[in-house]
Short mmCIF file of C-alpha atoms and ligand atoms in Angstrom, two decimals:
data_model
loop_
_atom_site.label_atom_id
_atom_site.label_comp_id
_atom_site.label_asym_id
_atom_site.label_seq_id
_atom_site.Cartn_x
_atom_site.Cartn_y
_atom_site.Cartn_z
CA MET A 28 -3.85 21.21 15.97
CA GLU A 29 -1.88 18.51 14.24
CA ARG A 30 -0.91 15.66 16.46
CA PHE A 31 2.65 15.14 15.20
CA THR A 32 5.08 17.90 14.29
CA ARG A 33 7.79 17.88 11.66
CA GLU A 34 10.43 17.88 14.38
CA HIS A 35 8.88 14.96 16.22
CA VAL A 36 8.95 12.71 13.16
CA ARG A 37 12.40 13.83 12.07
CA ALA A 38 13.72 13.09 15.56
CA LEU A 39 12.46 9.52 15.17
CA TYR A 40 14.21 9.18 11.81
CA ASP A 41 17.46 10.44 13.33
CA ARG A 42 17.36 8.08 16.30
CA PRO A 43 20.04 5.38 16.56
CA LEU A 44 18.65 2.45 14.59
CA PHE A 45 18.46 -0.06 17.43
CA SER A 46 16.73 2.37 19.75
CA LEU A 47 14.18 3.14 17.03
CA ILE A 48 13.56 -0.56 16.41
CA ASP A 49 13.25 -1.26 20.14
CA GLU A 50 10.49 1.29 20.47
CA ALA A 51 8.72 0.11 17.31
CA ARG A 52 8.89 -3.44 18.56
CA ALA A 53 7.38 -2.50 21.92
CA VAL A 54 4.53 -0.64 20.22
CA HIS A 55 4.00 -3.54 17.86
CA ARG A 56 3.76 -6.09 20.66
CA ALA A 57 1.40 -3.93 22.66
CA HIS A 58 -1.05 -3.52 19.79
CA HIS A 59 -0.82 -6.63 17.61
CA ASP A 60 -0.40 -10.35 17.71
CA ASP A 61 3.28 -10.24 16.83
CA GLY A 62 3.27 -13.83 15.59
CA GLN A 63 1.06 -13.19 12.58
CA VAL A 64 1.45 -11.65 9.17
CA GLN A 65 -1.39 -10.70 6.84
CA LEU A 66 -1.14 -12.04 3.28
CA CYS A 67 -2.70 -9.87 0.57
CA ALA A 68 -3.05 -10.79 -3.08
CA LEU A 69 -2.85 -8.17 -5.82
CA LEU A 70 -4.39 -8.28 -9.27
CA SER A 71 -4.36 -5.69 -12.02
CA VAL A 72 -7.90 -5.75 -13.41
CA LYS A 73 -7.24 -2.94 -15.88
CA THR A 74 -3.62 -2.61 -16.94
CA GLY A 75 -1.78 0.23 -18.66
CA GLY A 76 -2.75 3.24 -20.74
CA CYS A 77 -3.20 5.48 -17.71
CA PRO A 78 -3.52 9.23 -18.42
CA GLU A 79 -1.65 10.21 -15.23
CA ASP A 80 2.08 10.96 -15.43
CA CYS A 81 3.33 9.38 -12.16
CA ALA A 82 7.10 9.17 -12.69
CA TYR A 83 7.44 5.80 -10.97
CA CYS A 84 4.68 3.99 -12.81
CA PRO A 85 5.07 1.59 -15.73
CA GLN A 86 1.35 1.94 -16.51
CA SER A 87 1.42 5.64 -17.35
CA SER A 88 0.79 6.41 -21.03
CA HIS A 89 3.34 9.21 -20.67
CA HIS A 90 6.19 6.69 -20.46
CA ASP A 91 7.43 4.24 -23.03
CA THR A 92 7.54 0.97 -21.08
CA GLU A 93 6.79 -2.64 -21.95
CA VAL A 94 3.38 -2.33 -20.33
CA GLY A 95 0.73 -1.59 -22.93
CA ALA A 96 -2.93 -0.67 -22.51
CA GLU A 97 -4.98 -3.81 -22.04
CA LYS A 98 -8.69 -4.55 -21.89
CA MET A 99 -10.33 -4.76 -18.52
CA LEU A 100 -10.54 -8.31 -17.14
CA ASP A 101 -13.86 -10.14 -16.98
CA VAL A 102 -15.49 -10.73 -13.64
CA GLY A 103 -14.99 -14.50 -14.11
CA GLU A 104 -11.23 -14.14 -14.65
CA VAL A 105 -10.92 -12.00 -11.54
CA LEU A 106 -12.91 -14.38 -9.37
CA ALA A 107 -10.84 -17.34 -10.57
CA ALA A 108 -7.71 -15.44 -9.47
CA ALA A 109 -9.36 -14.60 -6.14
CA ALA A 110 -10.26 -18.24 -5.51
CA ARG A 111 -6.66 -19.24 -6.20
CA ALA A 112 -5.36 -16.49 -3.92
CA LYS A 113 -7.56 -17.85 -1.15
CA GLU A 114 -6.37 -21.37 -1.79
CA ILE A 115 -2.72 -20.39 -1.32
CA GLY A 116 -3.49 -18.53 1.91
CA SER A 117 -4.29 -14.88 1.18
CA THR A 118 -7.03 -13.29 3.23
CA ARG A 119 -7.27 -10.00 1.34
CA PHE A 120 -7.67 -9.50 -2.38
CA CYS A 121 -6.72 -6.13 -3.83
CA MET A 122 -7.75 -5.15 -7.35
CA GLY A 123 -5.99 -2.32 -9.17
CA ALA A 124 -7.02 -0.28 -12.20
CA ALA A 125 -4.80 2.10 -14.17
CA TRP A 126 -7.34 4.90 -14.00
CA ARG A 127 -6.99 8.54 -13.09
CA GLU A 128 -10.45 8.39 -11.57
CA VAL A 129 -13.56 6.27 -11.46
CA LYS A 130 -16.16 7.10 -14.11
CA ASP A 131 -19.70 5.93 -13.64
CA GLY A 132 -20.69 3.41 -16.31
CA PRO A 133 -20.09 -0.19 -17.38
CA ALA A 134 -16.45 -0.41 -16.21
CA PHE A 135 -17.35 0.75 -12.71
CA ASP A 136 -20.39 -1.56 -12.71
CA ARG A 137 -18.00 -4.41 -13.47
CA VAL A 138 -15.77 -3.46 -10.53
CA ILE A 139 -18.85 -3.55 -8.30
CA GLU A 140 -19.54 -7.12 -9.47
CA MET A 141 -15.91 -8.04 -8.82
CA VAL A 142 -16.13 -6.72 -5.26
CA LYS A 143 -19.34 -8.65 -4.60
CA GLY A 144 -17.78 -11.83 -6.01
CA VAL A 145 -14.59 -11.50 -3.96
CA LYS A 146 -16.67 -11.05 -0.80
CA ALA A 147 -18.76 -14.12 -1.71
CA ILE A 148 -15.54 -16.16 -1.93
CA GLY A 149 -14.79 -15.13 1.66
CA LEU A 150 -11.92 -12.70 1.18
CA GLU A 151 -11.51 -9.13 2.31
CA ALA A 152 -11.94 -6.92 -0.74
CA CYS A 153 -9.78 -3.93 -1.53
CA VAL A 154 -9.63 -1.80 -4.69
CA THR A 155 -7.36 0.95 -5.97
CA LEU A 156 -9.02 2.84 -8.81
CA GLY A 157 -7.69 6.38 -8.61
CA MET A 158 -9.89 9.26 -7.50
CA VAL A 159 -13.43 8.55 -6.32
CA THR A 160 -16.33 10.74 -5.29
CA GLU A 161 -18.28 10.13 -2.13
CA SER A 162 -21.27 8.68 -3.99
CA GLN A 163 -19.02 6.24 -5.88
CA ALA A 164 -17.37 5.27 -2.61
CA LYS A 165 -20.84 4.62 -1.14
CA ARG A 166 -21.63 2.25 -4.00
CA LEU A 167 -18.40 0.38 -3.32
CA LYS A 168 -19.27 0.18 0.35
CA GLU A 169 -22.72 -1.21 -0.47
CA ALA A 170 -21.08 -3.87 -2.62
CA GLY A 171 -19.16 -4.95 0.49
CA LEU A 172 -15.78 -3.30 -0.11
CA ASP A 173 -13.55 -3.43 2.97
CA ALA A 174 -10.68 -1.15 1.99
CA TYR A 175 -9.69 1.44 -0.59
CA ASN A 176 -6.02 1.92 -1.45
CA HIS A 177 -4.96 5.42 -2.44
CA ASN A 178 -1.35 6.30 -1.71
CA LEU A 179 0.05 9.72 -0.89
CA ASP A 180 3.29 8.38 -2.38
CA THR A 181 5.53 11.24 -1.19
CA SER A 182 5.46 14.52 0.70
CA ARG A 183 3.33 17.50 -0.28
CA ASP A 184 6.51 19.47 -1.14
CA ASN A 185 7.88 16.72 -3.36
CA TYR A 186 4.58 15.81 -4.99
CA ARG A 187 4.94 17.92 -8.13
CA SER A 188 8.36 16.54 -8.92
CA ILE A 189 6.78 13.07 -9.19
CA ILE A 190 3.25 13.73 -10.51
CA LYS A 191 2.04 16.77 -12.42
CA THR A 192 -1.41 15.63 -13.55
CA ARG A 193 -3.01 15.82 -10.08
CA SER A 194 -2.30 17.36 -6.71
CA PHE A 195 -1.61 16.20 -3.18
CA ASP A 196 -4.92 17.81 -2.19
CA ASP A 197 -6.76 15.70 -4.81
CA ARG A 198 -5.31 12.68 -3.07
CA LEU A 199 -6.47 13.84 0.37
CA ALA A 200 -9.96 14.59 -0.99
CA THR A 201 -10.34 10.99 -2.19
CA LEU A 202 -9.18 9.69 1.18
CA ARG A 203 -11.91 11.81 2.81
CA ALA A 204 -14.56 10.48 0.41
CA VAL A 205 -13.52 6.90 1.17
CA ARG A 206 -13.56 7.52 4.90
CA SER A 207 -16.96 9.17 4.90
CA ALA A 208 -18.43 6.23 2.98
CA GLY A 209 -17.33 3.99 5.87
CA ILE A 210 -14.64 2.12 3.93
CA THR A 211 -11.30 1.54 5.65
CA VAL A 212 -8.39 3.56 4.33
CA CYS A 213 -5.19 2.06 2.94
CA SER A 214 -2.65 4.75 2.14
CA GLY A 215 1.12 4.83 2.07
CA GLY A 216 3.93 5.68 -0.26
CA ILE A 217 7.17 4.90 -2.01
CA ILE A 218 10.80 5.46 -1.09
CA GLY A 219 13.71 5.49 -3.49
CA MET A 220 12.41 8.17 -5.87
CA GLY A 221 15.14 10.69 -5.02
CA GLU A 222 13.17 12.22 -2.13
CA SER A 223 14.89 13.77 0.88
CA ILE A 224 14.68 12.38 4.39
CA ASP A 225 12.40 15.29 5.26
CA ASP A 226 10.09 14.26 2.40
CA ARG A 227 9.90 10.76 3.83
CA CYS A 228 9.15 12.09 7.29
CA GLU A 229 6.52 14.49 5.97
CA MET A 230 4.74 11.73 4.11
CA LEU A 231 4.54 9.63 7.28
CA ARG A 232 3.51 12.67 9.29
CA THR A 233 0.60 13.46 6.94
CA LEU A 234 -0.60 9.86 7.17
CA ALA A 235 -0.27 9.77 10.96
CA ASN A 236 -2.10 13.08 11.33
CA LEU A 237 -5.17 11.82 9.47
CA GLU A 238 -8.10 11.35 11.81
CA PRO A 239 -8.73 8.52 12.11
CA GLN A 240 -5.39 7.15 11.01
CA PRO A 241 -5.35 4.81 7.98
CA GLU A 242 -6.12 1.20 8.85
CA SER A 243 -3.27 0.14 6.60
CA VAL A 244 -0.13 1.80 5.34
CA PRO A 245 1.82 0.21 2.49
CA ILE A 246 5.50 1.11 2.37
CA ASN A 247 6.84 0.50 -1.12
CA ALA A 248 10.44 0.55 -2.31
CA LEU A 249 10.52 1.89 -5.85
CA VAL A 250 10.46 -0.84 -8.48
CA ARG A 251 12.74 0.70 -11.11
CA VAL A 252 11.02 -0.05 -14.39
CA PRO A 253 12.86 0.58 -17.69
CA GLY A 254 11.21 3.38 -19.66
CA THR A 255 9.99 5.29 -16.59
CA PRO A 256 11.77 8.55 -15.66
CA LEU A 257 12.93 6.91 -12.42
CA ALA A 258 14.40 3.80 -14.06
CA ASP A 259 17.97 4.77 -13.15
CA MET A 260 17.50 5.72 -9.53
CA PRO A 261 19.97 4.09 -7.16
CA PRO A 262 18.53 1.16 -5.19
CA VAL A 263 16.91 1.78 -1.83
CA ASP A 264 19.08 1.07 1.19
CA PRO A 265 17.12 -1.69 2.97
CA MET A 266 17.82 -0.07 6.33
CA ASP A 267 15.91 3.02 5.15
CA LEU A 268 12.94 0.76 4.59
CA VAL A 269 13.36 -0.66 8.09
CA ARG A 270 13.43 2.87 9.48
CA MET A 271 10.28 3.88 7.58
CA ILE A 272 8.45 0.82 8.84
CA ALA A 273 9.57 1.38 12.42
CA ILE A 274 8.46 5.03 12.34
CA ALA A 275 5.12 4.13 10.77
CA ARG A 276 4.63 1.55 13.51
CA ILE A 277 5.43 4.02 16.29
CA LEU A 278 3.28 6.84 14.87
CA MET A 279 0.35 4.56 13.95
CA PRO A 280 0.23 1.80 16.57
CA ASN A 281 -3.02 0.16 15.44
CA THR A 282 -2.34 0.35 11.73
CA ARG A 283 -1.43 -2.54 9.53
CA VAL A 284 2.02 -1.69 8.12
CA ARG A 285 2.59 -3.47 4.83
CA LEU A 286 6.03 -4.26 3.45
CA SER A 287 4.91 -3.75 -0.14
CA ALA A 288 6.61 -3.42 -3.56
CA GLY A 289 10.33 -3.99 -3.91
CA ARG A 290 10.74 -7.21 -1.97
CA THR A 291 12.37 -9.04 -4.89
CA ASP A 292 15.38 -6.75 -4.41
CA LEU A 293 15.60 -7.43 -0.68
CA THR A 294 17.47 -10.26 0.97
CA ARG A 295 15.62 -12.63 3.25
CA GLU A 296 17.42 -10.99 6.19
CA ALA A 297 16.34 -7.48 5.18
CA GLN A 298 12.74 -8.62 4.87
CA MET A 299 12.93 -10.25 8.29
CA MET A 300 14.26 -7.05 9.76
CA CYS A 301 11.27 -5.20 8.28
CA LEU A 302 8.90 -7.73 9.85
CA TYR A 303 10.77 -7.40 13.13
CA ALA A 304 10.52 -3.61 13.04
CA GLY A 305 6.74 -3.68 12.83
CA ALA A 306 5.56 -4.70 9.38
CA ASN A 307 2.67 -7.16 9.72
CA SER A 308 1.45 -7.53 6.18
CA ILE A 309 2.89 -8.37 2.77
CA PHE A 310 1.74 -8.78 -0.81
CA TYR A 311 1.74 -12.49 -1.48
CA GLY A 312 1.62 -14.27 -4.84
CA GLU A 313 3.94 -14.13 -7.83
CA ARG A 314 2.90 -10.75 -9.21
CA LEU A 315 2.30 -7.27 -7.94
CA LEU A 316 0.38 -5.33 -10.60
CA THR A 317 2.77 -5.50 -13.58
CA THR A 318 6.04 -6.53 -11.91
CA PRO A 319 7.19 -9.69 -10.14
CA ASN A 320 6.83 -10.43 -6.44
CA PRO A 321 8.70 -13.24 -4.62
CA GLU A 322 7.60 -16.84 -5.23
CA LYS A 323 4.98 -18.07 -2.80
CA ASP A 324 7.18 -20.92 -1.55
CA ALA A 325 9.99 -18.48 -0.76
CA ASP A 326 7.54 -16.34 1.20
CA MET A 327 6.17 -19.30 3.12
CA GLY A 328 9.78 -20.18 3.95
CA LEU A 329 10.49 -16.66 5.12
CA ILE A 330 7.40 -16.62 7.32
CA ARG A 331 8.25 -19.99 8.81
CA GLU A 332 11.88 -19.10 9.48
CA ALA A 333 10.78 -15.93 11.21
CA GLY A 334 8.56 -18.07 13.44
CA LEU A 335 5.45 -16.32 12.15
CA VAL A 336 2.21 -17.70 10.80
CA PRO A 337 -0.06 -16.29 8.10
CA GLU A 338 -2.98 -14.50 9.63
CA PRO A 339 -6.03 -16.75 9.51
CA PRO A 340 -9.19 -15.48 7.81
CA HIS A 341 -11.30 -13.16 9.95
CA ALA A 342 -8.82 -13.25 12.81
CA ARG A 343 -10.09 -9.93 14.13
CA THR A 344 -13.31 -9.80 16.05
CA ALA A 345 -16.19 -7.73 14.78
CA SER A 346 -15.63 -5.13 17.49
CA ALA A 347 -12.00 -4.51 16.51
CA PRO A 348 -11.33 -2.11 13.66
CA SER A 349 -11.25 -3.96 10.35
CA THR A 350 -7.82 -3.19 8.92
N1 SAM B 422 -4.24 4.31 -10.54
C1 SAM B 422 -4.50 4.18 -9.17
C2 SAM B 422 -3.70 5.14 -8.31
O1 SAM B 422 -2.69 5.64 -8.73
O2 SAM B 422 -4.12 5.36 -7.18
C3 SAM B 422 -4.28 2.78 -8.63
C4 SAM B 422 -3.11 1.96 -9.12
S1 SAM B 422 -1.48 2.59 -8.77
C5 SAM B 422 -0.47 1.50 -9.70
C6 SAM B 422 -1.26 2.17 -7.05
C7 SAM B 422 0.04 2.48 -6.39
O3 SAM B 422 1.06 1.61 -6.86
C8 SAM B 422 0.65 3.85 -6.59
O4 SAM B 422 0.07 4.82 -5.79
C9 SAM B 422 2.08 3.60 -6.16
O5 SAM B 422 2.24 3.83 -4.78
C10 SAM B 422 2.29 2.13 -6.45
N2 SAM B 422 3.30 1.95 -7.52
C11 SAM B 422 3.11 2.10 -8.84
N3 SAM B 422 4.25 1.88 -9.52
C12 SAM B 422 5.19 1.59 -8.60
C13 SAM B 422 6.58 1.28 -8.66
N4 SAM B 422 7.22 1.26 -9.83
N5 SAM B 422 7.24 1.03 -7.52
C14 SAM B 422 6.58 1.06 -6.33
N6 SAM B 422 5.28 1.35 -6.20
C15 SAM B 422 4.59 1.62 -7.32
C1 DTB B 423 0.68 -0.37 -3.00
O1 DTB B 423 1.01 0.46 -2.16
N1 DTB B 423 1.53 -1.07 -3.74
C2 DTB B 423 0.83 -1.92 -4.67
C3 DTB B 423 -0.66 -1.69 -4.29
N2 DTB B 423 -0.57 -0.67 -3.29
C4 DTB B 423 -1.65 -1.38 -5.32
C5 DTB B 423 1.20 -1.68 -6.08
C6 DTB B 423 2.68 -1.87 -6.34
C7 DTB B 423 2.93 -1.73 -7.80
C8 DTB B 423 4.36 -2.00 -8.17
C9 DTB B 423 4.61 -1.86 -9.61
C10 DTB B 423 3.81 -2.78 -10.50
O2 DTB B 423 3.77 -4.01 -10.25
O3 DTB B 423 3.25 -2.31 -11.49
FE1 SF4 B 424 -1.99 5.71 -13.32
FE2 SF4 B 424 -1.98 4.90 -10.79
FE3 SF4 B 424 0.14 4.42 -12.42
FE4 SF4 B 424 -0.34 6.90 -11.62
S1 SF4 B 424 0.18 5.17 -10.30
S2 SF4 B 424 0.15 6.26 -13.71
S3 SF4 B 424 -2.57 6.93 -11.54
S4 SF4 B 424 -1.90 3.58 -12.64
#
């Protein structure tokens, strides 16, 4: 039996905004230190040339964007970026590769070295590498990996209108492999791709019905990149983002909800509202994977004005779930 029904989630979406935020806020305060925000750094370790056809993505070889296929970074370059991320206050370092799936061999071996190096620097390590098998996930776990990011992106019904080269079930299978290897799961999605409200609710419902629930859920607003099929989508209404975050918070009380891509298009006030509604993590540092993120000084200002502090390293005790 699934824990949350379609109707349950849709009823949350249709609630008056302030009532929804009030509930999200209460859940947030009951389960988290509401004065802290997690800062995560992102680095693209293998950019562009991806065989998948994800309509939103500038790195797909199916779209003609300014992002070309690049060589994989060296371990040294990645660790220098990780050290800098730590210096400016990030506690988690997430490395992305424009791969459909992990293939055993030298490139994967290099990722393993990157994970070990990031852990040695004293950061949480996260990777997002496309599909993985259980044995590959076990190798990542042995290297010390804390989290694997693999987004559902949209609802099952809407999936094929966004991605044709893989299925929603492929996505779920990778999440299972990651979970059974003992790595924490980071999975979320994107709004602003032309999806319906029901699609948004269904995406959150699938995430919330996972057992156990993901330790972190990134909520991205589409970054509209010229050359992608979704380049001309209308901008996301910031209040829709607030609603998504509030619902994620209510459905997944212990989860880290990350206000992810798209912040450069949001006002300071809209971002604050997202943090108020239950987001307790952001990507921090001037770049996401291939697109800009707010300046670090602007983010420090935002955090300070909201009366928050960056989460210190290893704030959670060993007995609490590592998220
Ligand atoms: N190739 C791997 C995969 O797809 O899982 C890892 C990298 S991929 C770039 C990671 C995630 O970035 C995607 O699942 C998607 O949610 C997000 N993403 C990519 N392009 C985006 C865009 N233009 N706007 C918002 N999010 C985006
Ligand atoms: C996630 O949910 N968002 C991040 C991270 N996980 C890997 C990626 C956002 C990418 C935005 C477009 C780009 O910079 O290429
Ligand atoms: Fe490739 Fe990931 Fe971009 Fe899809 S989202 S095209 S799998 S890099």
